[in-house]
Short mmCIF file of C-alpha atoms in Angstrom, two decimals:
data_model
loop_
_atom_site.label_atom_id
_atom_site.label_comp_id
_atom_site.label_asym_id
_atom_site.label_seq_id
_atom_site.Cartn_x
_atom_site.Cartn_y
_atom_site.Cartn_z
CA MET M 1 102.64 97.37 173.38
CA ILE M 2 101.93 100.90 172.13
CA GLU M 3 102.66 99.84 168.54
CA ILE M 4 100.11 97.03 168.82
CA LEU M 5 97.54 99.67 169.75
CA TYR M 6 98.62 101.84 166.81
CA ILE M 7 98.17 98.88 164.44
CA ALA M 8 94.72 98.05 165.83
CA ILE M 9 93.51 101.65 165.48
CA GLN M 10 95.04 101.91 162.00
CA VAL M 11 93.10 98.83 160.86
CA ILE M 12 89.86 100.21 162.32
CA PHE M 13 90.53 103.60 160.72
CA ILE M 14 91.11 102.13 157.24
CA LEU M 15 88.11 99.79 157.37
CA SER M 16 85.80 102.50 158.73
CA LEU M 17 86.91 105.05 156.15
CA THR M 18 86.52 102.50 153.36
CA TYR M 19 83.09 101.29 154.47
CA LEU M 20 81.58 104.72 155.12
CA ILE M 21 83.03 106.60 152.15
CA LEU M 22 80.17 105.45 149.92
CA PRO M 23 76.91 103.77 151.01
CA SER M 24 76.23 100.49 149.27
CA SER M 25 72.79 101.82 148.30
CA VAL M 26 74.58 103.81 145.57
CA TYR M 27 75.32 100.61 143.67
CA GLN M 28 73.00 98.10 145.33
CA LYS M 29 69.36 98.71 146.24
CA LYS M 30 69.41 96.38 149.22
CA LEU M 31 71.75 97.06 152.13
CA SER M 32 71.91 93.30 152.73
CA TYR M 33 74.63 93.37 150.07
CA SER M 34 77.60 91.54 151.59
CA LEU M 35 80.17 93.42 153.60
CA ALA M 36 83.03 92.02 151.50
CA ASN M 37 81.43 93.30 148.30
CA ALA M 38 80.75 96.71 149.84
CA LEU M 39 84.34 97.01 151.09
CA SER M 40 85.84 95.92 147.77
CA ILE M 41 83.76 98.32 145.67
CA ASN M 42 84.37 101.18 148.10
CA SER M 43 88.09 100.36 148.01
CA ILE M 44 88.07 100.77 144.23
CA PHE M 45 86.38 104.16 144.58
CA LEU M 46 88.75 105.23 147.37
CA ILE M 47 91.85 104.31 145.37
CA ASN M 48 90.61 106.30 142.39
CA ILE M 49 89.79 109.27 144.62
CA LEU M 50 93.32 109.14 146.01
CA LEU M 51 94.64 109.07 142.45
CA LEU M 52 92.69 112.18 141.46
CA PHE M 53 93.79 114.04 144.57
CA SER M 54 97.44 113.12 143.99
CA PHE M 55 97.45 115.41 140.94
CA THR M 56 96.28 118.44 142.90
CA GLY M 57 99.49 118.88 144.90
CA LEU M 58 97.43 119.79 147.97
CA ASN M 59 98.19 118.60 151.48
CA GLY M 60 96.53 115.25 152.19
CA ILE M 61 94.76 116.71 155.23
CA TYR M 62 92.27 118.39 152.88
CA LEU M 63 91.40 115.05 151.31
CA LEU M 64 91.06 113.45 154.73
CA ILE M 65 88.65 116.19 155.81
CA ILE M 66 86.58 115.69 152.66
CA LEU M 67 86.48 111.92 153.19
CA LEU M 68 85.52 112.29 156.85
CA ILE M 69 82.76 114.78 156.04
CA ALA M 70 81.40 112.46 153.35
CA SER M 71 81.56 109.52 155.75
CA MET M 72 79.73 111.44 158.47
CA PHE M 73 77.10 112.59 155.97
CA PHE M 74 76.36 109.06 154.80
CA LEU M 75 76.47 107.77 158.38
CA ILE M 76 73.85 110.31 159.50
CA LYS M 77 71.72 110.08 156.37
CA LYS M 78 71.58 106.31 156.34
CA ASN M 79 71.12 104.22 159.43
CA TYR M 80 73.82 101.57 159.22
CA LYS M 81 72.61 98.49 161.07
CA LEU M 82 74.92 95.54 160.75
CA ASN M 83 73.14 92.20 160.79
CA ILE M 84 74.72 89.15 162.42
CA ASN M 85 76.45 88.12 159.18
CA TYR M 86 77.94 91.59 158.76
CA LYS M 87 79.16 91.66 162.35
CA SER M 88 80.82 88.26 162.19
CA GLN M 89 82.39 89.04 158.83
CA VAL M 90 83.75 92.45 159.84
CA ILE M 91 85.27 90.96 163.00
CA LEU M 92 86.94 88.18 161.00
CA VAL M 93 88.23 90.63 158.35
CA ALA M 94 89.57 93.03 160.98
CA LEU M 95 91.26 90.28 162.99
CA LEU M 96 92.94 88.78 159.94
CA ILE M 97 94.26 92.18 158.85
CA PHE M 98 95.42 92.92 162.41
CA PHE M 99 97.37 89.66 162.83
CA LEU M 100 98.88 89.91 159.33
CA SER M 101 99.98 93.48 160.09
CA ILE M 102 101.84 92.76 163.33
CA PRO M 103 104.93 91.25 161.61
CA LEU M 104 105.42 94.55 159.73
CA ALA M 105 106.39 96.22 163.01
CA ASN M 106 109.13 93.64 163.59
CA THR M 107 110.44 93.41 160.02
CA LEU M 108 111.09 96.89 158.69
CA ASP M 109 113.30 95.89 155.75
CA LEU M 110 111.95 97.06 152.40
CA GLY M 111 112.18 95.24 149.09
CA TRP M 112 114.93 96.18 146.62
CA ASP M 113 112.60 98.08 144.28
CA ALA M 114 110.87 99.67 147.24
CA LYS M 115 114.15 101.00 148.67
CA PHE M 116 115.39 102.56 145.46
CA PHE M 117 112.15 103.58 143.72
CA TRP M 118 108.81 103.26 145.53
CA PHE M 119 109.88 104.58 148.94
CA LEU M 120 111.45 107.69 147.41
CA LYS M 121 108.15 108.45 145.69
CA THR M 122 106.35 107.78 148.97
CA LEU M 123 108.69 110.12 150.84
CA ASN M 124 108.07 112.78 148.19
CA PHE M 125 104.32 112.74 148.88
CA TYR M 126 104.78 112.35 152.63
CA GLN M 127 106.73 115.62 152.63
CA ASP M 128 103.96 117.30 150.59
CA GLN M 129 106.21 117.85 147.57
CA GLY M 130 103.53 116.94 145.04
CA ILE M 131 103.60 115.11 141.76
CA TYR M 132 105.62 117.80 139.97
CA ASN M 133 108.59 117.01 142.18
CA LEU M 134 108.70 113.33 141.15
CA ASN M 135 111.01 114.11 138.23
CA ARG M 136 113.74 114.56 140.84
CA VAL M 137 113.54 110.97 142.05
CA PRO M 138 114.71 107.81 140.20
CA ALA M 139 112.38 105.99 137.80
CA PHE M 140 110.08 108.93 137.20
CA ASP M 141 108.24 106.83 134.62
CA TYR M 142 107.11 104.37 137.30
CA PRO M 143 103.45 105.02 138.24
CA HIS M 144 102.97 106.80 141.56
CA LEU M 145 99.56 105.75 142.92
CA GLY M 146 100.79 102.93 145.16
CA SER M 147 103.33 105.27 146.74
CA TYR M 148 100.72 107.98 147.25
CA ILE M 149 98.44 105.50 149.07
CA TRP M 150 101.40 104.44 151.21
CA SER M 151 102.22 108.02 152.15
CA PHE M 152 98.58 108.94 152.86
CA PHE M 153 98.06 106.17 155.42
CA TRP M 154 101.55 106.71 156.82
CA LYS M 155 100.56 110.29 157.61
CA PHE M 156 96.99 109.58 158.78
CA PRO M 157 95.76 109.17 161.40
CA PHE M 158 98.98 109.06 163.50
CA ASN M 159 101.84 110.37 161.36
CA LYS M 160 104.09 107.98 163.27
CA PHE M 161 105.59 104.89 161.67
CA GLU M 162 106.20 104.30 157.97
CA TYR M 163 104.89 100.71 158.07
CA LEU M 164 101.44 101.92 159.16
CA GLY M 165 100.98 103.17 155.60
CA ARG M 166 101.63 99.72 154.22
CA ILE M 167 98.86 98.25 156.37
CA TYR M 168 96.50 99.51 153.68
CA TYR M 169 98.14 97.02 151.31
CA ILE M 170 97.22 94.23 153.73
CA CYS M 171 93.67 95.58 154.12
CA PHE M 172 93.09 95.62 150.38
CA TYR M 173 94.68 92.19 150.00
CA VAL M 174 92.35 90.62 152.59
CA ILE M 175 89.27 92.50 151.34
CA SER M 176 89.87 91.38 147.75
CA ILE M 177 90.16 87.72 148.78
CA PHE M 178 86.96 87.87 150.87
CA SER M 179 85.15 89.62 148.04
CA PHE M 180 86.33 87.12 145.43
CA PHE M 181 84.92 84.15 147.32
CA GLU M 182 81.45 85.73 147.33
CA ILE M 183 80.93 84.30 143.83
CA PHE M 184 81.30 80.75 145.17
CA LYS M 185 77.97 78.93 145.58
CA ILE M 186 79.03 77.17 148.77
CA SER M 187 78.34 77.53 152.49
CA ASN M 188 79.83 80.39 154.53
CA LEU M 189 81.98 77.93 156.47
CA GLN M 190 83.40 76.50 153.25
CA LYS M 191 84.12 80.03 152.01
CA ILE M 192 86.00 80.88 155.20
CA ILE M 193 88.06 77.70 154.92
CA LEU M 194 89.00 78.53 151.31
CA ILE M 195 89.78 82.15 152.26
CA ILE M 196 92.12 81.01 155.04
CA LEU M 197 93.80 78.51 152.70
CA THR M 198 94.27 81.20 150.03
CA ILE M 199 95.88 83.56 152.53
CA LEU M 200 98.11 80.81 153.91
CA THR M 201 99.34 79.91 150.42
CA THR M 202 99.89 83.48 149.19
CA TYR M 203 100.87 85.58 152.21
CA SER M 204 104.48 86.47 152.88
CA LEU M 205 106.14 89.50 154.45
CA GLU M 206 107.93 90.13 151.16
CA LEU M 207 104.59 91.04 149.56
CA PHE M 208 104.23 93.98 151.92
CA SER M 209 107.84 95.17 151.82
CA GLY M 210 106.86 98.25 149.84
CA ASN M 211 106.71 96.68 146.38
CA GLN M 212 103.50 97.12 144.41
CA GLU M 213 102.78 93.60 143.17
CA VAL M 214 100.30 92.78 145.94
CA LEU M 215 98.10 95.74 144.93
CA ILE M 216 97.98 94.46 141.33
CA PHE M 217 97.25 90.94 142.67
CA SER M 218 94.24 92.30 144.54
CA LEU M 219 93.00 94.36 141.59
CA VAL M 220 93.34 91.42 139.19
CA LEU M 221 91.49 89.21 141.68
CA LEU M 222 88.61 91.70 141.81
CA SER M 223 88.60 92.04 138.02
CA ALA M 224 88.30 88.23 137.80
CA LYS M 225 85.38 88.28 140.23
CA PHE M 226 83.47 91.01 138.34
CA SER M 227 84.30 89.44 134.97
CA TYR M 228 82.82 86.13 136.15
CA SER M 229 79.63 87.98 137.11
CA ILE M 230 79.42 89.42 133.57
CA PHE M 231 79.28 85.88 132.18
CA SER M 232 76.70 84.71 134.74
CA SER M 233 73.22 84.15 133.30
CA GLN M 234 71.73 85.53 136.51
CA THR M 235 73.28 88.98 135.99
CA LYS M 236 70.81 91.46 134.52
CA ALA M 237 71.67 93.92 131.74
CA ASN M 238 71.67 97.01 133.97
CA GLU M 239 73.89 95.21 136.49
CA LYS M 240 76.37 94.42 133.71
CA THR M 241 76.70 98.14 132.99
CA LYS M 242 77.61 98.77 136.63
CA ILE M 243 80.10 95.92 136.57
CA ILE M 244 81.74 97.32 133.42
CA PHE M 245 82.06 100.66 135.21
CA PHE M 246 83.72 98.95 138.21
CA LEU M 247 86.09 97.09 135.86
CA LEU M 248 87.12 100.36 134.20
CA LEU M 249 87.86 101.88 137.62
CA ILE M 250 89.99 98.81 138.40
CA LEU M 251 91.80 99.23 135.08
CA ASN M 252 92.47 102.89 135.83
CA ALA M 253 93.82 102.14 139.31
CA ALA M 254 96.04 99.29 138.06
CA SER M 255 97.46 101.52 135.30
CA TRP M 256 98.67 104.06 137.85
CA ILE M 257 100.18 101.49 140.23
CA LYS M 258 102.35 99.43 137.88
CA MET M 259 102.85 99.63 134.12
CA GLU M 260 101.94 95.99 133.55
CA GLY M 261 98.79 96.47 135.62
CA PHE M 262 97.03 98.01 132.62
CA PHE M 263 97.70 94.90 130.52
CA PHE M 264 96.76 92.40 133.20
CA VAL M 265 93.31 93.96 133.61
CA SER M 266 92.77 94.93 129.97
CA PHE M 267 93.21 91.29 128.89
CA ALA M 268 90.05 90.49 130.85
CA LEU M 269 88.20 93.46 129.34
CA PHE M 270 89.17 92.44 125.82
CA ALA M 271 87.91 88.90 126.40
CA ILE M 272 84.65 90.30 127.79
CA PHE M 273 84.25 92.52 124.72
CA VAL M 274 84.61 89.50 122.41
CA LEU M 275 82.95 86.70 124.38
CA ALA M 276 80.41 88.15 126.82
CA ASN M 277 76.75 88.71 126.07
CA ILE M 278 76.73 92.49 126.41
CA SER M 279 74.87 95.14 124.42
CA LYS M 280 76.28 97.49 121.80
CA ASN M 281 76.06 100.42 124.23
CA GLN M 282 77.93 98.45 126.87
CA LYS M 283 80.68 97.69 124.36
CA ILE M 284 80.90 101.39 123.53
CA ILE M 285 81.24 102.20 127.23
CA LEU M 286 83.95 99.57 127.53
CA ILE M 287 85.96 100.85 124.55
CA THR M 288 85.55 104.49 125.57
CA GLY M 289 86.67 103.76 129.13
CA VAL M 290 89.80 101.90 128.01
CA PHE M 291 90.62 104.70 125.57
CA LEU M 292 90.32 107.33 128.33
CA VAL M 293 92.63 105.36 130.62
CA ILE M 294 95.24 105.09 127.85
CA LEU M 295 94.82 108.78 127.01
CA SER M 296 95.35 109.82 130.63
CA ARG M 297 98.66 107.94 130.78
CA LEU M 298 99.82 109.39 127.45
CA LEU M 299 98.91 112.91 128.56
CA PHE M 300 100.91 112.40 131.75
CA PHE M 301 104.02 111.43 129.78
CA LYS M 302 103.43 114.32 127.38
CA ILE M 303 102.93 116.99 130.06
CA PHE M 304 105.94 115.88 132.10
CA SER M 305 108.10 115.09 129.04
CA ALA M 306 108.74 111.64 130.53
CA ASP M 307 110.42 108.73 128.78
CA LEU M 308 110.41 105.04 129.63
CA GLU M 309 113.85 105.41 131.13
CA SER M 310 113.54 102.25 133.23
CA PHE M 311 113.44 100.05 130.12
CA GLN M 312 116.04 99.36 127.48
CA PHE M 313 113.94 98.93 124.35
CA GLU M 314 116.41 100.53 121.96
CA LYS M 315 119.38 98.57 123.26
CA THR M 316 117.43 95.30 123.26
CA LEU M 317 115.86 95.73 119.81
CA ASN M 318 119.24 96.56 118.29
CA THR M 319 120.67 93.25 119.50
CA VAL M 320 117.64 91.02 118.97
CA SER M 321 118.06 87.88 116.83
CA VAL M 322 116.16 84.67 116.20
CA SER M 323 118.69 82.58 118.13
CA GLY M 324 118.59 85.12 120.97
CA ILE M 325 114.78 85.00 121.12
CA ILE M 326 114.80 81.18 121.22
CA ALA M 327 117.39 81.20 124.00
CA SER M 328 115.35 83.76 125.96
CA ILE M 329 112.16 81.71 125.55
CA LYS M 330 113.94 78.66 126.99
CA ILE M 331 115.19 80.67 129.98
CA ILE M 332 111.78 82.20 130.68
CA ALA M 333 109.98 78.86 130.30
CA PHE M 334 112.41 77.12 132.67
CA TYR M 335 112.03 79.69 135.44
CA ALA M 336 108.26 79.89 134.85
CA PHE M 337 107.95 76.17 135.69
CA VAL M 338 110.18 76.63 138.72
CA TYR M 339 108.08 79.49 140.07
CA LEU M 340 104.84 77.72 139.16
CA ALA M 341 105.77 74.99 141.63
CA GLN M 342 106.25 77.66 144.32
CA MET M 343 102.74 79.11 143.93
CA PRO M 344 100.10 76.62 145.09
CA ILE M 345 97.06 78.62 143.94
CA LEU M 346 98.51 78.99 140.45
CA LEU M 347 99.50 75.33 140.26
CA ILE M 348 96.02 74.26 141.41
CA GLY M 349 94.49 76.70 138.92
CA VAL M 350 96.43 75.17 136.02
CA LEU M 351 95.52 71.61 137.03
CA LEU M 352 91.83 72.48 137.44
CA PHE M 353 91.92 74.33 134.14
CA VAL M 354 92.89 71.09 132.38
CA TYR M 355 90.42 69.04 134.44
CA ASN M 356 87.48 71.34 133.69
CA PHE M 357 88.18 71.22 129.96
CA TYR M 358 88.22 67.44 130.12
CA MET M 359 85.12 67.00 132.31
CA TYR M 360 82.75 69.70 131.09
CA LYS M 361 81.52 71.02 127.78
CA ILE M 362 83.48 74.10 126.75
CA ASP M 363 81.48 77.27 127.45
CA LYS M 364 82.17 81.00 127.46
CA ILE M 365 83.58 81.05 130.99
CA GLN M 366 86.14 78.39 130.10
CA LEU M 367 86.98 80.25 126.89
CA PHE M 368 87.32 83.45 128.92
CA ILE M 369 89.87 81.83 131.24
CA CYS M 370 91.68 80.31 128.26
CA TRP M 371 91.89 83.63 126.39
CA TYR M 372 93.18 85.42 129.45
CA ALA M 373 95.83 82.77 130.03
CA ILE M 374 97.06 82.97 126.43
CA PHE M 375 97.32 86.78 126.47
CA ASN M 376 98.95 86.70 129.90
CA ILE M 377 101.60 84.17 128.84
CA LEU M 378 102.38 85.98 125.57
CA PHE M 379 102.72 89.29 127.39
CA ILE M 380 105.11 87.89 130.00
CA PHE M 381 107.38 86.35 127.37
CA ALA M 382 107.36 89.50 125.22
CA ALA M 383 107.96 91.78 128.20
CA PHE M 384 111.07 89.93 129.35
CA ILE M 385 112.47 89.29 125.88
CA PHE M 386 112.25 92.87 124.61
CA SER M 387 112.47 95.07 127.71
CA MET M 388 115.89 94.14 129.12
CA GLU M 389 119.16 93.10 127.53
CA ASN M 390 120.15 90.60 130.24
CA VAL M 391 117.06 88.38 130.12
CA GLU M 392 118.25 85.70 132.55
CA TRP M 393 119.12 88.18 135.29
CA GLN M 394 115.80 89.98 134.87
CA VAL M 395 113.85 86.71 134.89
CA ARG M 396 115.57 85.47 138.03
CA VAL M 397 114.81 88.61 140.01
CA GLY M 398 111.46 89.62 138.54
CA LEU M 399 109.52 86.78 136.92
CA LYS M 400 108.12 85.35 140.14
CA ARG M 401 106.69 88.71 141.15
CA VAL M 402 105.18 89.22 137.70
CA ILE M 403 103.55 85.78 137.70
CA PHE M 404 102.20 86.33 141.21
CA GLN M 405 100.26 89.41 140.12
CA THR M 406 97.87 87.37 137.97
CA SER M 407 97.98 84.10 139.94
CA GLY M 408 94.72 84.88 141.73
CA PHE M 409 92.86 85.11 138.42
CA TYR M 410 93.16 81.35 137.93
CA LEU M 411 91.12 80.70 141.07
CA LEU M 412 88.24 81.10 138.62
CA THR M 413 88.88 77.48 137.65
CA LEU M 414 88.01 76.50 141.23
CA VAL M 415 84.92 78.71 141.14
CA TYR M 416 83.83 77.06 137.92
CA LEU M 417 84.31 73.54 139.28
CA LEU M 418 82.63 74.05 142.67
CA ASN M 419 79.69 75.91 141.16
CA LYS M 420 79.23 73.09 138.63
CA ILE M 421 79.25 70.58 141.47
CA SER M 422 76.79 72.65 143.53
CA LYS M 423 74.30 72.63 140.62
CA LYS M 424 74.31 68.85 140.68
#
């Protein structure tokens, strides 16, 4: 019973800290801005703040104090009055996170990668060892942000159970899904139904076993949502600049959670650069932001003299051949179809993708989805062919998780269809 109370308070703590860390008036003039949007944008800021603090080597209590002071300042300065829609939405979000978190207390087994890589990084930060000590744990080249987030919410507010830190993963997962469905031009009841269906078809305990794929899934989902807004004719020029800034923060966060996260978000940014109706200055901001994210990662590897030890590029490239590439493509394609059938939202996305192209005149949003899909597919094939020598083994254990990370992006095909229908 006491652990149920811990979980409930942990959920309230995370949601309160996320909501109060930055008032929505900073990026939206009207406080009627939806709760889901406010939570998702604040989550992006919070994750990037945690990233910056992870480099300081300071005890997390100092960051918590700063966040609490900022929250209290904004709470006092601005009178937060939740309207009826806010209240109902926050209750639904909190309840969903709470019920999805309960199984974590009963199933404490971590994923394979989590046991041997991510948890060791988490334990490093939990024991206040700092980023400079990471070279003593396996897979130093793996990004550390997801582990730092895990350790931070493991330590605060209770410093009790390890799984309490992973509740943040569930919070961000639920928040990102709620936020994504804000771009649907349908009734609130219909949105809730689709949100529940999305959670039912994507949720599994394995996602929250300490592996980082669910964080990338949520970030890619938010990048899809903001990218769609860029292409909307109703979005003003100054709003597009803000959205580009949010997308760059998402790119930065994804780059420090998993290596492939940079690519999965940058594909969307590249398509926006080419296809979207944005100004020259906005394109400069976009290019500069991407360059700075890449530079930060390169500087990290340079300062810490780190190599990509977890990959086998030299061994693979020395044995590569045309026949080997063809055989690898067949293996990857076979398992891709197998895993496609196991992911309902991705399967629906593919079917609607074909349907929309057949039913409606091709526009920039459809081209955007198409471009992203092409880059995504090419990247997955190249990553598995050239990164590991034993392609079949790697595909069997890792392809499903890689595909899952971008599966939410293809819900844009459903957005496109329902919004087309609503116009009629």
